[in-house]
Amino acid sequence: MHQSYHAKAASSSASKISVRPFLQELKLNPGQPSAQYDLIVANDSTQAQEFNISAVNFGSLDETGGLAFEGSNSIKIDTYGLAKWIGLSQDSFQLESGQQATVRVSVNNDTNLTPGAHYAAIITSAKAQDGSSQQQLSVNPKVSSLLFITKLGGEKYDIHLESISHNGTFWSVPTAATIRIKSTGNTYIVPRGIIKLNQNDLTISKGIINPQSSIVLPRTTRSFEVPLNPLSKHSSGWFFTIYKLQVDYRYDGIDHYATKTIDVRVLNKRSLIALLWLIILVLVIKRLFIDNQNLRKRIKPKSVKPRKR
């Protein structure tokens, strides 16, 4: 089971269940016994349903933001998993059509809960209806609410730009860039920033990093594709043009940016074609000259030596 996630989502829903909030962030002070929030579960079906609710750990499925629940990466789940410290005010209940229930979610500030980020998912599922035919396919919808908690008193925020790539070619300027960002601290981060394509002091195009407020889990890497929106026309060099792809990046909570720049070289098509034609012309002229020299040698009259008497 996997899904993508970001920091600003209003709700999560399946065909017959909806929960809110989809994502909850909490802070836990060292001396604070626990932290709580209320999870709202609604029955959106046309009949009464019985629901189960539980807490499970999750990990990062890949660099696109997908999540895999319980078992995706046992080391990171042991370090950052939160499920065993979560208590629920109820783990099963029945709702009539259109009804909703409030479940109090509590996080126990255990001494074994280390400073930094921890996270889990609250999974709500509908029980199979009694009396359903065994010949029928039974689909039990499940929805998740993600809980991220940061225990203060030793948390470390840090960001690292792993790589920069783009979709440009030898013949065309980039219209999009892809960056890979890693959270190197013990907390999750929300990256921010701007990518610019510059020619000297002129910005040709730019794009915003992570407008969806996506989260990067601690010690994991996530890819962000950034469309570059054109701002001004660019001029081409005689043979090729050198552009600068500049990435200014940070994470939520700090104001200053780190910067990394790579060169982008784009060939001038017209100049290259003209150069190729010039080379071809030179080769043709050279060939004609050689052929002409050979022809003159063949038709040159031989000198006749006078006979001796």
PDB file of C-alpha atoms in Angstrom:
ATOM      1  CA  MET A   1       0.000   0.000   0.000  1.00  0.00           C
ATOM      2  CA  HIS A   2       1.478   3.328  -0.965  1.00  0.00           C
ATOM      3  CA  GLN A   3       0.511   6.897  -1.681  1.00  0.00           C
ATOM      4  CA  SER A   4       2.095  10.293  -2.229  1.00  0.00           C
ATOM      5  CA  TYR A   5       2.055  12.969   0.432  1.00  0.00           C
ATOM      6  CA  HIS A   6       2.506  16.699   0.931  1.00  0.00           C
ATOM      7  CA  ALA A   7       2.251  19.148   3.777  1.00  0.00           C
ATOM      8  CA  LYS A   8      -0.917  21.016   2.860  1.00  0.00           C
ATOM      9  CA  ALA A   9      -3.804  18.655   2.204  1.00  0.00           C
ATOM     10  CA  ALA A  10      -7.271  19.187   3.585  1.00  0.00           C
ATOM     11  CA  SER A  11      -8.614  15.639   3.721  1.00  0.00           C
ATOM     12  CA  SER A  12      -8.176  12.048   2.643  1.00  0.00           C
ATOM     13  CA  SER A  13     -11.034   9.928   1.334  1.00  0.00           C
ATOM     14  CA  ALA A  14     -11.958   6.565  -0.167  1.00  0.00           C
ATOM     15  CA  SER A  15     -15.235   5.555  -1.770  1.00  0.00           C
ATOM     16  CA  LYS A  16     -17.119   5.296   1.566  1.00  0.00           C
ATOM     17  CA  ILE A  17     -14.833   6.905   4.163  1.00  0.00           C
ATOM     18  CA  SER A  18     -13.370  10.339   4.665  1.00  0.00           C
ATOM     19  CA  VAL A  19     -10.977  11.487   7.377  1.00  0.00           C
ATOM     20  CA  ARG A  20      -9.552  14.827   8.362  1.00  0.00           C
ATOM     21  CA  PRO A  21      -6.998  16.138   8.808  1.00  0.00           C
ATOM     22  CA  PHE A  22      -5.087  14.274   6.116  1.00  0.00           C
ATOM     23  CA  LEU A  23      -1.821  15.395   7.709  1.00  0.00           C
ATOM     24  CA  GLN A  24      -1.155  16.539  11.264  1.00  0.00           C
ATOM     25  CA  GLU A  25       2.086  18.086  12.537  1.00  0.00           C
ATOM     26  CA  LEU A  26       2.818  18.259  16.279  1.00  0.00           C
ATOM     27  CA  LYS A  27       5.650  19.534  18.479  1.00  0.00           C
ATOM     28  CA  LEU A  28       6.582  17.694  21.676  1.00  0.00           C
ATOM     29  CA  ASN A  29       8.634  19.435  24.370  1.00  0.00           C
ATOM     30  CA  PRO A  30      11.051  17.304  26.441  1.00  0.00           C
ATOM     31  CA  GLY A  31       9.037  17.637  29.664  1.00  0.00           C
ATOM     32  CA  GLN A  32       5.615  17.384  28.021  1.00  0.00           C
ATOM     33  CA  PRO A  33       3.826  14.107  28.951  1.00  0.00           C
ATOM     34  CA  SER A  34       1.985  13.751  25.646  1.00  0.00           C
ATOM     35  CA  ALA A  35       0.560  15.518  22.607  1.00  0.00           C
ATOM     36  CA  GLN A  36      -2.950  15.053  21.205  1.00  0.00           C
ATOM     37  CA  TYR A  37      -5.174  15.932  18.299  1.00  0.00           C
ATOM     38  CA  ASP A  38      -8.646  14.933  17.105  1.00  0.00           C
ATOM     39  CA  LEU A  39      -9.182  12.813  13.997  1.00  0.00           C
ATOM     40  CA  ILE A  40     -12.617  13.094  12.350  1.00  0.00           C
ATOM     41  CA  VAL A  41     -13.929   9.988  10.557  1.00  0.00           C
ATOM     42  CA  ALA A  42     -17.066  10.277   8.407  1.00  0.00           C
ATOM     43  CA  ASN A  43     -19.285   7.564   6.898  1.00  0.00           C
ATOM     44  CA  ASP A  44     -20.005   8.728   3.356  1.00  0.00           C
ATOM     45  CA  SER A  45     -21.877   5.586   2.335  1.00  0.00           C
ATOM     46  CA  THR A  46     -25.653   5.146   2.112  1.00  0.00           C
ATOM     47  CA  GLN A  47     -25.819   2.595   4.938  1.00  0.00           C
ATOM     48  CA  ALA A  48     -24.454   1.973   8.418  1.00  0.00           C
ATOM     49  CA  GLN A  49     -20.854   0.762   8.540  1.00  0.00           C
ATOM     50  CA  GLU A  50     -18.463  -0.556  11.160  1.00  0.00           C
ATOM     51  CA  PHE A  51     -14.926   0.824  11.124  1.00  0.00           C
ATOM     52  CA  ASN A  52     -11.544  -0.242  12.462  1.00  0.00           C
ATOM     53  CA  ILE A  53      -8.764   2.234  13.163  1.00  0.00           C
ATOM     54  CA  SER A  54      -5.098   1.599  13.937  1.00  0.00           C
ATOM     55  CA  ALA A  55      -1.648   3.204  13.823  1.00  0.00           C
ATOM     56  CA  VAL A  56       1.060   1.840  11.509  1.00  0.00           C
ATOM     57  CA  ASN A  57       4.553   2.973  10.615  1.00  0.00           C
ATOM     58  CA  PHE A  58       5.527   3.930   7.088  1.00  0.00           C
ATOM     59  CA  GLY A  59       8.629   4.717   5.076  1.00  0.00           C
ATOM     60  CA  SER A  60       9.560   6.387   1.826  1.00  0.00           C
ATOM     61  CA  LEU A  61       8.822   4.160  -1.170  1.00  0.00           C
ATOM     62  CA  ASP A  62      10.963   6.043  -3.700  1.00  0.00           C
ATOM     63  CA  GLU A  63      12.178   9.522  -4.606  1.00  0.00           C
ATOM     64  CA  THR A  64       8.829  10.566  -6.093  1.00  0.00           C
ATOM     65  CA  GLY A  65       7.145  10.940  -2.697  1.00  0.00           C
ATOM     66  CA  GLY A  66       5.348   7.607  -2.512  1.00  0.00           C
ATOM     67  CA  LEU A  67       4.832   5.955   0.870  1.00  0.00           C
ATOM     68  CA  ALA A  68       5.039   2.265   1.727  1.00  0.00           C
ATOM     69  CA  PHE A  69       3.469   1.170   4.966  1.00  0.00           C
ATOM     70  CA  GLU A  70       5.232  -1.130   7.452  1.00  0.00           C
ATOM     71  CA  GLY A  71       8.262  -2.900   6.017  1.00  0.00           C
ATOM     72  CA  SER A  72       9.498  -0.531   3.305  1.00  0.00           C
ATOM     73  CA  ASN A  73      12.734   0.138   5.196  1.00  0.00           C
ATOM     74  CA  SER A  74      13.049  -1.529   8.598  1.00  0.00           C
ATOM     75  CA  ILE A  75      16.061   0.532   9.719  1.00  0.00           C
ATOM     76  CA  LYS A  76      14.367   3.881   9.169  1.00  0.00           C
ATOM     77  CA  ILE A  77      11.105   2.620  10.639  1.00  0.00           C
ATOM     78  CA  ASP A  78      12.949   1.552  13.814  1.00  0.00           C
ATOM     79  CA  THR A  79      14.538   5.011  14.019  1.00  0.00           C
ATOM     80  CA  TYR A  80      11.622   7.219  13.038  1.00  0.00           C
ATOM     81  CA  GLY A  81       8.551   5.016  13.528  1.00  0.00           C
ATOM     82  CA  LEU A  82       5.924   6.432  15.883  1.00  0.00           C
ATOM     83  CA  ALA A  83       3.176   3.786  15.961  1.00  0.00           C
ATOM     84  CA  LYS A  84       4.113   2.128  19.273  1.00  0.00           C
ATOM     85  CA  TRP A  85       3.836   5.453  21.122  1.00  0.00           C
ATOM     86  CA  ILE A  86       0.377   6.279  19.722  1.00  0.00           C
ATOM     87  CA  GLY A  87      -2.817   5.732  21.688  1.00  0.00           C
ATOM     88  CA  LEU A  88      -6.343   5.902  20.224  1.00  0.00           C
ATOM     89  CA  SER A  89      -9.466   6.721  22.217  1.00  0.00           C
ATOM     90  CA  GLN A  90     -11.282   3.972  20.285  1.00  0.00           C
ATOM     91  CA  ASP A  91     -10.194   1.396  17.739  1.00  0.00           C
ATOM     92  CA  SER A  92     -13.580   0.328  16.358  1.00  0.00           C
ATOM     93  CA  PHE A  93     -16.987   1.951  16.070  1.00  0.00           C
ATOM     94  CA  GLN A  94     -20.153   1.968  13.995  1.00  0.00           C
ATOM     95  CA  LEU A  95     -21.527   4.964  12.119  1.00  0.00           C
ATOM     96  CA  GLU A  96     -24.852   5.484  10.432  1.00  0.00           C
ATOM     97  CA  SER A  97     -24.927   6.945   6.939  1.00  0.00           C
ATOM     98  CA  GLY A  98     -23.736  10.555   7.060  1.00  0.00           C
ATOM     99  CA  GLN A  99     -22.502  10.306  10.648  1.00  0.00           C
ATOM    100  CA  GLN A 100     -19.012  11.124  11.842  1.00  0.00           C
ATOM    101  CA  ALA A 101     -16.924  10.187  14.868  1.00  0.00           C
ATOM    102  CA  THR A 102     -14.111  11.950  16.697  1.00  0.00           C
ATOM    103  CA  VAL A 103     -11.091   9.862  17.666  1.00  0.00           C
ATOM    104  CA  ARG A 104      -8.572  11.348  20.079  1.00  0.00           C
ATOM    105  CA  VAL A 105      -5.026  10.516  18.955  1.00  0.00           C
ATOM    106  CA  SER A 106      -2.378  10.743  21.694  1.00  0.00           C
ATOM    107  CA  VAL A 107       1.402  10.475  21.449  1.00  0.00           C
ATOM    108  CA  ASN A 108       3.124   9.344  24.646  1.00  0.00           C
ATOM    109  CA  ASN A 109       6.386  11.168  25.359  1.00  0.00           C
ATOM    110  CA  ASP A 110       8.300   8.055  26.333  1.00  0.00           C
ATOM    111  CA  THR A 111      11.944   8.314  27.390  1.00  0.00           C
ATOM    112  CA  ASN A 112      12.805   6.014  24.460  1.00  0.00           C
ATOM    113  CA  LEU A 113      11.269   8.481  22.013  1.00  0.00           C
ATOM    114  CA  THR A 114      14.414  10.199  20.737  1.00  0.00           C
ATOM    115  CA  PRO A 115      14.606  13.890  19.752  1.00  0.00           C
ATOM    116  CA  GLY A 116      13.853  14.702  16.135  1.00  0.00           C
ATOM    117  CA  ALA A 117      11.137  13.597  13.746  1.00  0.00           C
ATOM    118  CA  HIS A 118       8.885  10.567  14.087  1.00  0.00           C
ATOM    119  CA  TYR A 119       5.902   9.668  11.960  1.00  0.00           C
ATOM    120  CA  ALA A 120       3.094   7.157  11.504  1.00  0.00           C
ATOM    121  CA  ALA A 121      -0.186   6.753   9.662  1.00  0.00           C
ATOM    122  CA  ILE A 122      -3.601   6.353  11.252  1.00  0.00           C
ATOM    123  CA  ILE A 123      -5.405   3.817   9.038  1.00  0.00           C
ATOM    124  CA  THR A 124      -9.204   3.737   9.004  1.00  0.00           C
ATOM    125  CA  SER A 125     -10.899   0.803   7.263  1.00  0.00           C
ATOM    126  CA  ALA A 126     -14.485  -0.336   6.798  1.00  0.00           C
ATOM    127  CA  LYS A 127     -15.339  -3.872   7.863  1.00  0.00           C
ATOM    128  CA  ALA A 128     -16.765  -6.234   5.274  1.00  0.00           C
ATOM    129  CA  GLN A 129     -20.558  -6.337   5.295  1.00  0.00           C
ATOM    130  CA  ASP A 130     -22.062  -9.461   6.906  1.00  0.00           C
ATOM    131  CA  GLY A 131     -23.934 -11.804   4.625  1.00  0.00           C
ATOM    132  CA  SER A 132     -22.081 -10.777   1.466  1.00  0.00           C
ATOM    133  CA  SER A 133     -21.854 -13.539  -1.104  1.00  0.00           C
ATOM    134  CA  GLN A 134     -18.562 -15.426  -1.219  1.00  0.00           C
ATOM    135  CA  GLN A 135     -18.847 -15.330  -5.006  1.00  0.00           C
ATOM    136  CA  GLN A 136     -18.630 -11.531  -4.957  1.00  0.00           C
ATOM    137  CA  LEU A 137     -15.435  -9.554  -4.747  1.00  0.00           C
ATOM    138  CA  SER A 138     -15.385  -7.701  -1.423  1.00  0.00           C
ATOM    139  CA  VAL A 139     -13.551  -4.369  -1.437  1.00  0.00           C
ATOM    140  CA  ASN A 140     -12.857  -2.796   1.947  1.00  0.00           C
ATOM    141  CA  PRO A 141     -11.847   0.839   1.523  1.00  0.00           C
ATOM    142  CA  LYS A 142      -9.006   2.213   3.649  1.00  0.00           C
ATOM    143  CA  VAL A 143      -7.859   5.770   4.182  1.00  0.00           C
ATOM    144  CA  SER A 144      -4.870   7.159   6.030  1.00  0.00           C
ATOM    145  CA  SER A 145      -4.139  10.257   8.064  1.00  0.00           C
ATOM    146  CA  LEU A 146      -0.429  11.035   8.380  1.00  0.00           C
ATOM    147  CA  LEU A 147       1.004  12.154  11.710  1.00  0.00           C
ATOM    148  CA  PHE A 148       4.392  13.892  11.911  1.00  0.00           C
ATOM    149  CA  ILE A 149       5.753  14.801  15.322  1.00  0.00           C
ATOM    150  CA  THR A 150       8.996  16.569  16.213  1.00  0.00           C
ATOM    151  CA  LYS A 151      10.389  15.973  19.681  1.00  0.00           C
ATOM    152  CA  LEU A 152      12.311  19.068  20.703  1.00  0.00           C
ATOM    153  CA  GLY A 153      15.581  19.187  22.608  1.00  0.00           C
ATOM    154  CA  GLY A 154      17.990  17.676  20.096  1.00  0.00           C
ATOM    155  CA  GLU A 155      16.309  18.080  16.738  1.00  0.00           C
ATOM    156  CA  LYS A 156      18.603  18.807  13.795  1.00  0.00           C
ATOM    157  CA  TYR A 157      17.462  20.400  10.528  1.00  0.00           C
ATOM    158  CA  ASP A 158      19.695  20.188   7.490  1.00  0.00           C
ATOM    159  CA  ILE A 159      19.368  20.067   3.710  1.00  0.00           C
ATOM    160  CA  HIS A 160      21.629  18.831   0.930  1.00  0.00           C
ATOM    161  CA  LEU A 161      21.221  19.272  -2.815  1.00  0.00           C
ATOM    162  CA  GLU A 162      22.246  15.892  -4.226  1.00  0.00           C
ATOM    163  CA  SER A 163      22.079  16.653  -7.948  1.00  0.00           C
ATOM    164  CA  ILE A 164      20.769  18.960 -10.684  1.00  0.00           C
ATOM    165  CA  SER A 165      19.630  17.841 -14.136  1.00  0.00           C
ATOM    166  CA  HIS A 166      17.559  19.352 -16.941  1.00  0.00           C
ATOM    167  CA  ASN A 167      15.761  18.463 -20.166  1.00  0.00           C
ATOM    168  CA  GLY A 168      17.868  20.691 -22.405  1.00  0.00           C
ATOM    169  CA  THR A 169      19.844  19.310 -25.347  1.00  0.00           C
ATOM    170  CA  PHE A 170      22.766  20.431 -27.490  1.00  0.00           C
ATOM    171  CA  TRP A 171      20.200  22.197 -29.665  1.00  0.00           C
ATOM    172  CA  SER A 172      17.670  23.627 -27.175  1.00  0.00           C
ATOM    173  CA  VAL A 173      17.598  25.435 -23.840  1.00  0.00           C
ATOM    174  CA  PRO A 174      16.044  23.643 -20.840  1.00  0.00           C
ATOM    175  CA  THR A 175      12.336  24.082 -20.169  1.00  0.00           C
ATOM    176  CA  ALA A 176      12.395  22.090 -16.906  1.00  0.00           C
ATOM    177  CA  ALA A 177      14.920  21.098 -14.261  1.00  0.00           C
ATOM    178  CA  THR A 178      14.994  18.210 -11.795  1.00  0.00           C
ATOM    179  CA  ILE A 179      16.699  18.462  -8.427  1.00  0.00           C
ATOM    180  CA  ARG A 180      17.245  15.790  -5.777  1.00  0.00           C
ATOM    181  CA  ILE A 181      17.108  17.052  -2.206  1.00  0.00           C
ATOM    182  CA  LYS A 182      18.043  15.089   0.906  1.00  0.00           C
ATOM    183  CA  SER A 183      17.117  15.799   4.508  1.00  0.00           C
ATOM    184  CA  THR A 184      20.419  15.082   6.252  1.00  0.00           C
ATOM    185  CA  GLY A 185      19.234  15.929   9.767  1.00  0.00           C
ATOM    186  CA  ASN A 186      16.985  13.929  12.087  1.00  0.00           C
ATOM    187  CA  THR A 187      13.848  15.870  11.120  1.00  0.00           C
ATOM    188  CA  TYR A 188      11.661  16.125   8.055  1.00  0.00           C
ATOM    189  CA  ILE A 189      11.896  19.290   5.974  1.00  0.00           C
ATOM    190  CA  VAL A 190       9.800  21.213   3.452  1.00  0.00           C
ATOM    191  CA  PRO A 191      12.167  22.488   0.716  1.00  0.00           C
ATOM    192  CA  ARG A 192      11.714  25.922  -0.851  1.00  0.00           C
ATOM    193  CA  GLY A 193      13.548  27.881  -3.500  1.00  0.00           C
ATOM    194  CA  ILE A 194      13.876  29.120  -7.067  1.00  0.00           C
ATOM    195  CA  ILE A 195      15.636  27.774 -10.146  1.00  0.00           C
ATOM    196  CA  LYS A 196      16.831  30.320 -12.726  1.00  0.00           C
ATOM    197  CA  LEU A 197      18.300  29.957 -16.199  1.00  0.00           C
ATOM    198  CA  ASN A 198      20.648  32.915 -16.634  1.00  0.00           C
ATOM    199  CA  GLN A 199      22.583  34.321 -19.578  1.00  0.00           C
ATOM    200  CA  ASN A 200      25.149  36.734 -18.191  1.00  0.00           C
ATOM    201  CA  ASP A 201      23.076  39.107 -16.002  1.00  0.00           C
ATOM    202  CA  LEU A 202      19.783  38.294 -17.733  1.00  0.00           C
ATOM    203  CA  THR A 203      17.330  35.721 -16.327  1.00  0.00           C
ATOM    204  CA  ILE A 204      15.876  33.797 -19.272  1.00  0.00           C
ATOM    205  CA  SER A 205      13.429  31.636 -17.294  1.00  0.00           C
ATOM    206  CA  LYS A 206      12.721  30.523 -13.744  1.00  0.00           C
ATOM    207  CA  GLY A 207      10.588  28.152 -11.689  1.00  0.00           C
ATOM    208  CA  ILE A 208       9.461  27.653  -8.095  1.00  0.00           C
ATOM    209  CA  ILE A 209      10.715  24.683  -6.076  1.00  0.00           C
ATOM    210  CA  ASN A 210       8.030  22.672  -4.284  1.00  0.00           C
ATOM    211  CA  PRO A 211       4.924  24.901  -4.488  1.00  0.00           C
ATOM    212  CA  GLN A 212       2.924  21.892  -3.181  1.00  0.00           C
ATOM    213  CA  SER A 213       4.825  22.025   0.151  1.00  0.00           C
ATOM    214  CA  SER A 214       5.936  18.398  -0.156  1.00  0.00           C
ATOM    215  CA  ILE A 215       7.823  16.841   2.749  1.00  0.00           C
ATOM    216  CA  VAL A 216      11.236  15.172   2.645  1.00  0.00           C
ATOM    217  CA  LEU A 217      11.561  12.541   5.365  1.00  0.00           C
ATOM    218  CA  PRO A 218      14.748  12.440   7.480  1.00  0.00           C
ATOM    219  CA  ARG A 219      17.720  10.674   5.864  1.00  0.00           C
ATOM    220  CA  THR A 220      15.837  10.275   2.592  1.00  0.00           C
ATOM    221  CA  THR A 221      16.114  11.873  -0.846  1.00  0.00           C
ATOM    222  CA  ARG A 222      13.258  13.227  -2.921  1.00  0.00           C
ATOM    223  CA  SER A 223      13.145  14.419  -6.537  1.00  0.00           C
ATOM    224  CA  PHE A 224      11.455  17.659  -7.541  1.00  0.00           C
ATOM    225  CA  GLU A 225      10.694  18.516 -11.159  1.00  0.00           C
ATOM    226  CA  VAL A 226      10.511  22.275 -11.694  1.00  0.00           C
ATOM    227  CA  PRO A 227       9.046  23.769 -14.905  1.00  0.00           C
ATOM    228  CA  LEU A 228      10.998  26.817 -16.083  1.00  0.00           C
ATOM    229  CA  ASN A 229       8.701  29.620 -17.182  1.00  0.00           C
ATOM    230  CA  PRO A 230      10.161  31.920 -19.886  1.00  0.00           C
ATOM    231  CA  LEU A 231      10.760  35.535 -18.873  1.00  0.00           C
ATOM    232  CA  SER A 232      12.774  37.057 -21.718  1.00  0.00           C
ATOM    233  CA  LYS A 233      14.296  36.222 -25.084  1.00  0.00           C
ATOM    234  CA  HIS A 234      17.818  34.902 -25.148  1.00  0.00           C
ATOM    235  CA  SER A 235      20.560  35.671 -27.644  1.00  0.00           C
ATOM    236  CA  SER A 236      22.728  33.022 -29.251  1.00  0.00           C
ATOM    237  CA  GLY A 237      26.489  33.028 -29.572  1.00  0.00           C
ATOM    238  CA  TRP A 238      28.166  32.545 -32.933  1.00  0.00           C
ATOM    239  CA  PHE A 239      28.917  28.850 -32.322  1.00  0.00           C
ATOM    240  CA  PHE A 240      27.452  28.013 -28.896  1.00  0.00           C
ATOM    241  CA  THR A 241      25.949  29.787 -25.889  1.00  0.00           C
ATOM    242  CA  ILE A 242      26.779  29.144 -22.236  1.00  0.00           C
ATOM    243  CA  TYR A 243      23.893  29.507 -19.783  1.00  0.00           C
ATOM    244  CA  LYS A 244      23.961  29.188 -15.998  1.00  0.00           C
ATOM    245  CA  LEU A 245      21.332  27.021 -14.300  1.00  0.00           C
ATOM    246  CA  GLN A 246      21.182  28.441 -10.776  1.00  0.00           C
ATOM    247  CA  VAL A 247      19.420  26.716  -7.865  1.00  0.00           C
ATOM    248  CA  ASP A 248      18.680  28.789  -4.742  1.00  0.00           C
ATOM    249  CA  TYR A 249      17.279  26.479  -2.057  1.00  0.00           C
ATOM    250  CA  ARG A 250      16.398  26.356   1.633  1.00  0.00           C
ATOM    251  CA  TYR A 251      13.835  24.686   3.897  1.00  0.00           C
ATOM    252  CA  ASP A 252      10.900  26.066   5.865  1.00  0.00           C
ATOM    253  CA  GLY A 253      12.130  27.718   9.037  1.00  0.00           C
ATOM    254  CA  ILE A 254      15.173  29.555   7.657  1.00  0.00           C
ATOM    255  CA  ASP A 255      15.365  32.649   5.458  1.00  0.00           C
ATOM    256  CA  HIS A 256      18.811  32.383   3.853  1.00  0.00           C
ATOM    257  CA  TYR A 257      19.412  30.348   0.700  1.00  0.00           C
ATOM    258  CA  ALA A 258      22.204  28.058  -0.393  1.00  0.00           C
ATOM    259  CA  THR A 259      23.134  28.309  -4.080  1.00  0.00           C
ATOM    260  CA  LYS A 260      24.468  25.835  -6.613  1.00  0.00           C
ATOM    261  CA  THR A 261      25.086  26.526 -10.312  1.00  0.00           C
ATOM    262  CA  ILE A 262      25.851  24.355 -13.340  1.00  0.00           C
ATOM    263  CA  ASP A 263      26.752  25.318 -16.910  1.00  0.00           C
ATOM    264  CA  VAL A 264      24.398  24.601 -19.806  1.00  0.00           C
ATOM    265  CA  ARG A 265      25.914  24.721 -23.306  1.00  0.00           C
ATOM    266  CA  VAL A 266      23.634  25.053 -26.328  1.00  0.00           C
ATOM    267  CA  LEU A 267      24.946  24.952 -29.893  1.00  0.00           C
ATOM    268  CA  ASN A 268      23.834  27.539 -32.448  1.00  0.00           C
ATOM    269  CA  LYS A 269      22.077  25.525 -35.161  1.00  0.00           C
ATOM    270  CA  ARG A 270      22.434  28.129 -37.896  1.00  0.00           C
ATOM    271  CA  SER A 271      26.112  28.708 -37.231  1.00  0.00           C
ATOM    272  CA  LEU A 272      26.764  24.985 -37.111  1.00  0.00           C
ATOM    273  CA  ILE A 273      24.939  24.411 -40.406  1.00  0.00           C
ATOM    274  CA  ALA A 274      26.851  27.308 -41.984  1.00  0.00           C
ATOM    275  CA  LEU A 275      30.118  25.841 -40.696  1.00  0.00           C
ATOM    276  CA  LEU A 276      29.258  22.420 -42.112  1.00  0.00           C
ATOM    277  CA  TRP A 277      28.458  23.970 -45.493  1.00  0.00           C
ATOM    278  CA  LEU A 278      31.749  25.874 -45.370  1.00  0.00           C
ATOM    279  CA  ILE A 279      33.659  22.663 -44.629  1.00  0.00           C
ATOM    280  CA  ILE A 280      31.868  20.886 -47.469  1.00  0.00           C
ATOM    281  CA  LEU A 281      32.653  23.794 -49.817  1.00  0.00           C
ATOM    282  CA  VAL A 282      36.341  23.734 -48.848  1.00  0.00           C
ATOM    283  CA  LEU A 283      36.499  19.979 -49.409  1.00  0.00           C
ATOM    284  CA  VAL A 284      34.800  20.300 -52.797  1.00  0.00           C
ATOM    285  CA  ILE A 285      37.174  23.094 -53.878  1.00  0.00           C
ATOM    286  CA  LYS A 286      40.148  21.087 -52.682  1.00  0.00           C
ATOM    287  CA  ARG A 287      38.951  18.052 -54.590  1.00  0.00           C
ATOM    288  CA  LEU A 288      38.405  20.069 -57.750  1.00  0.00           C
ATOM    289  CA  PHE A 289      41.868  21.570 -57.434  1.00  0.00           C
ATOM    290  CA  ILE A 290      43.471  18.132 -57.048  1.00  0.00           C
ATOM    291  CA  ASP A 291      41.496  16.728 -59.966  1.00  0.00           C
ATOM    292  CA  ASN A 292      42.520  19.704 -62.106  1.00  0.00           C
ATOM    293  CA  GLN A 293      46.193  19.211 -61.236  1.00  0.00           C
ATOM    294  CA  ASN A 294      46.017  15.538 -62.117  1.00  0.00           C
ATOM    295  CA  LEU A 295      44.296  16.330 -65.412  1.00  0.00           C
ATOM    296  CA  ARG A 296      46.965  18.880 -66.367  1.00  0.00           C
ATOM    297  CA  LYS A 297      49.677  16.353 -65.651  1.00  0.00           C
ATOM    298  CA  ARG A 298      48.074  13.813 -67.955  1.00  0.00           C
ATOM    299  CA  ILE A 299      47.675  16.181 -70.918  1.00  0.00           C
ATOM    300  CA  LYS A 300      51.059  17.969 -70.609  1.00  0.00           C
ATOM    301  CA  PRO A 301      53.104  17.314 -73.841  1.00  0.00           C
ATOM    302  CA  LYS A 302      56.262  15.313 -73.397  1.00  0.00           C
ATOM    303  CA  SER A 303      59.544  17.008 -74.366  1.00  0.00           C
ATOM    304  CA  VAL A 304      61.360  15.369 -77.355  1.00  0.00           C
ATOM    305  CA  LYS A 305      65.113  15.013 -77.083  1.00  0.00           C
ATOM    306  CA  PRO A 306      67.113  15.733 -80.326  1.00  0.00           C
ATOM    307  CA  ARG A 307      68.676  12.710 -81.968  1.00  0.00           C
ATOM    308  CA  LYS A 308      72.451  12.430 -82.054  1.00  0.00           C
ATOM    309  CA  ARG A 309      74.075  12.282 -85.496  1.00  0.00           C
TER     310      ARG A 309
END
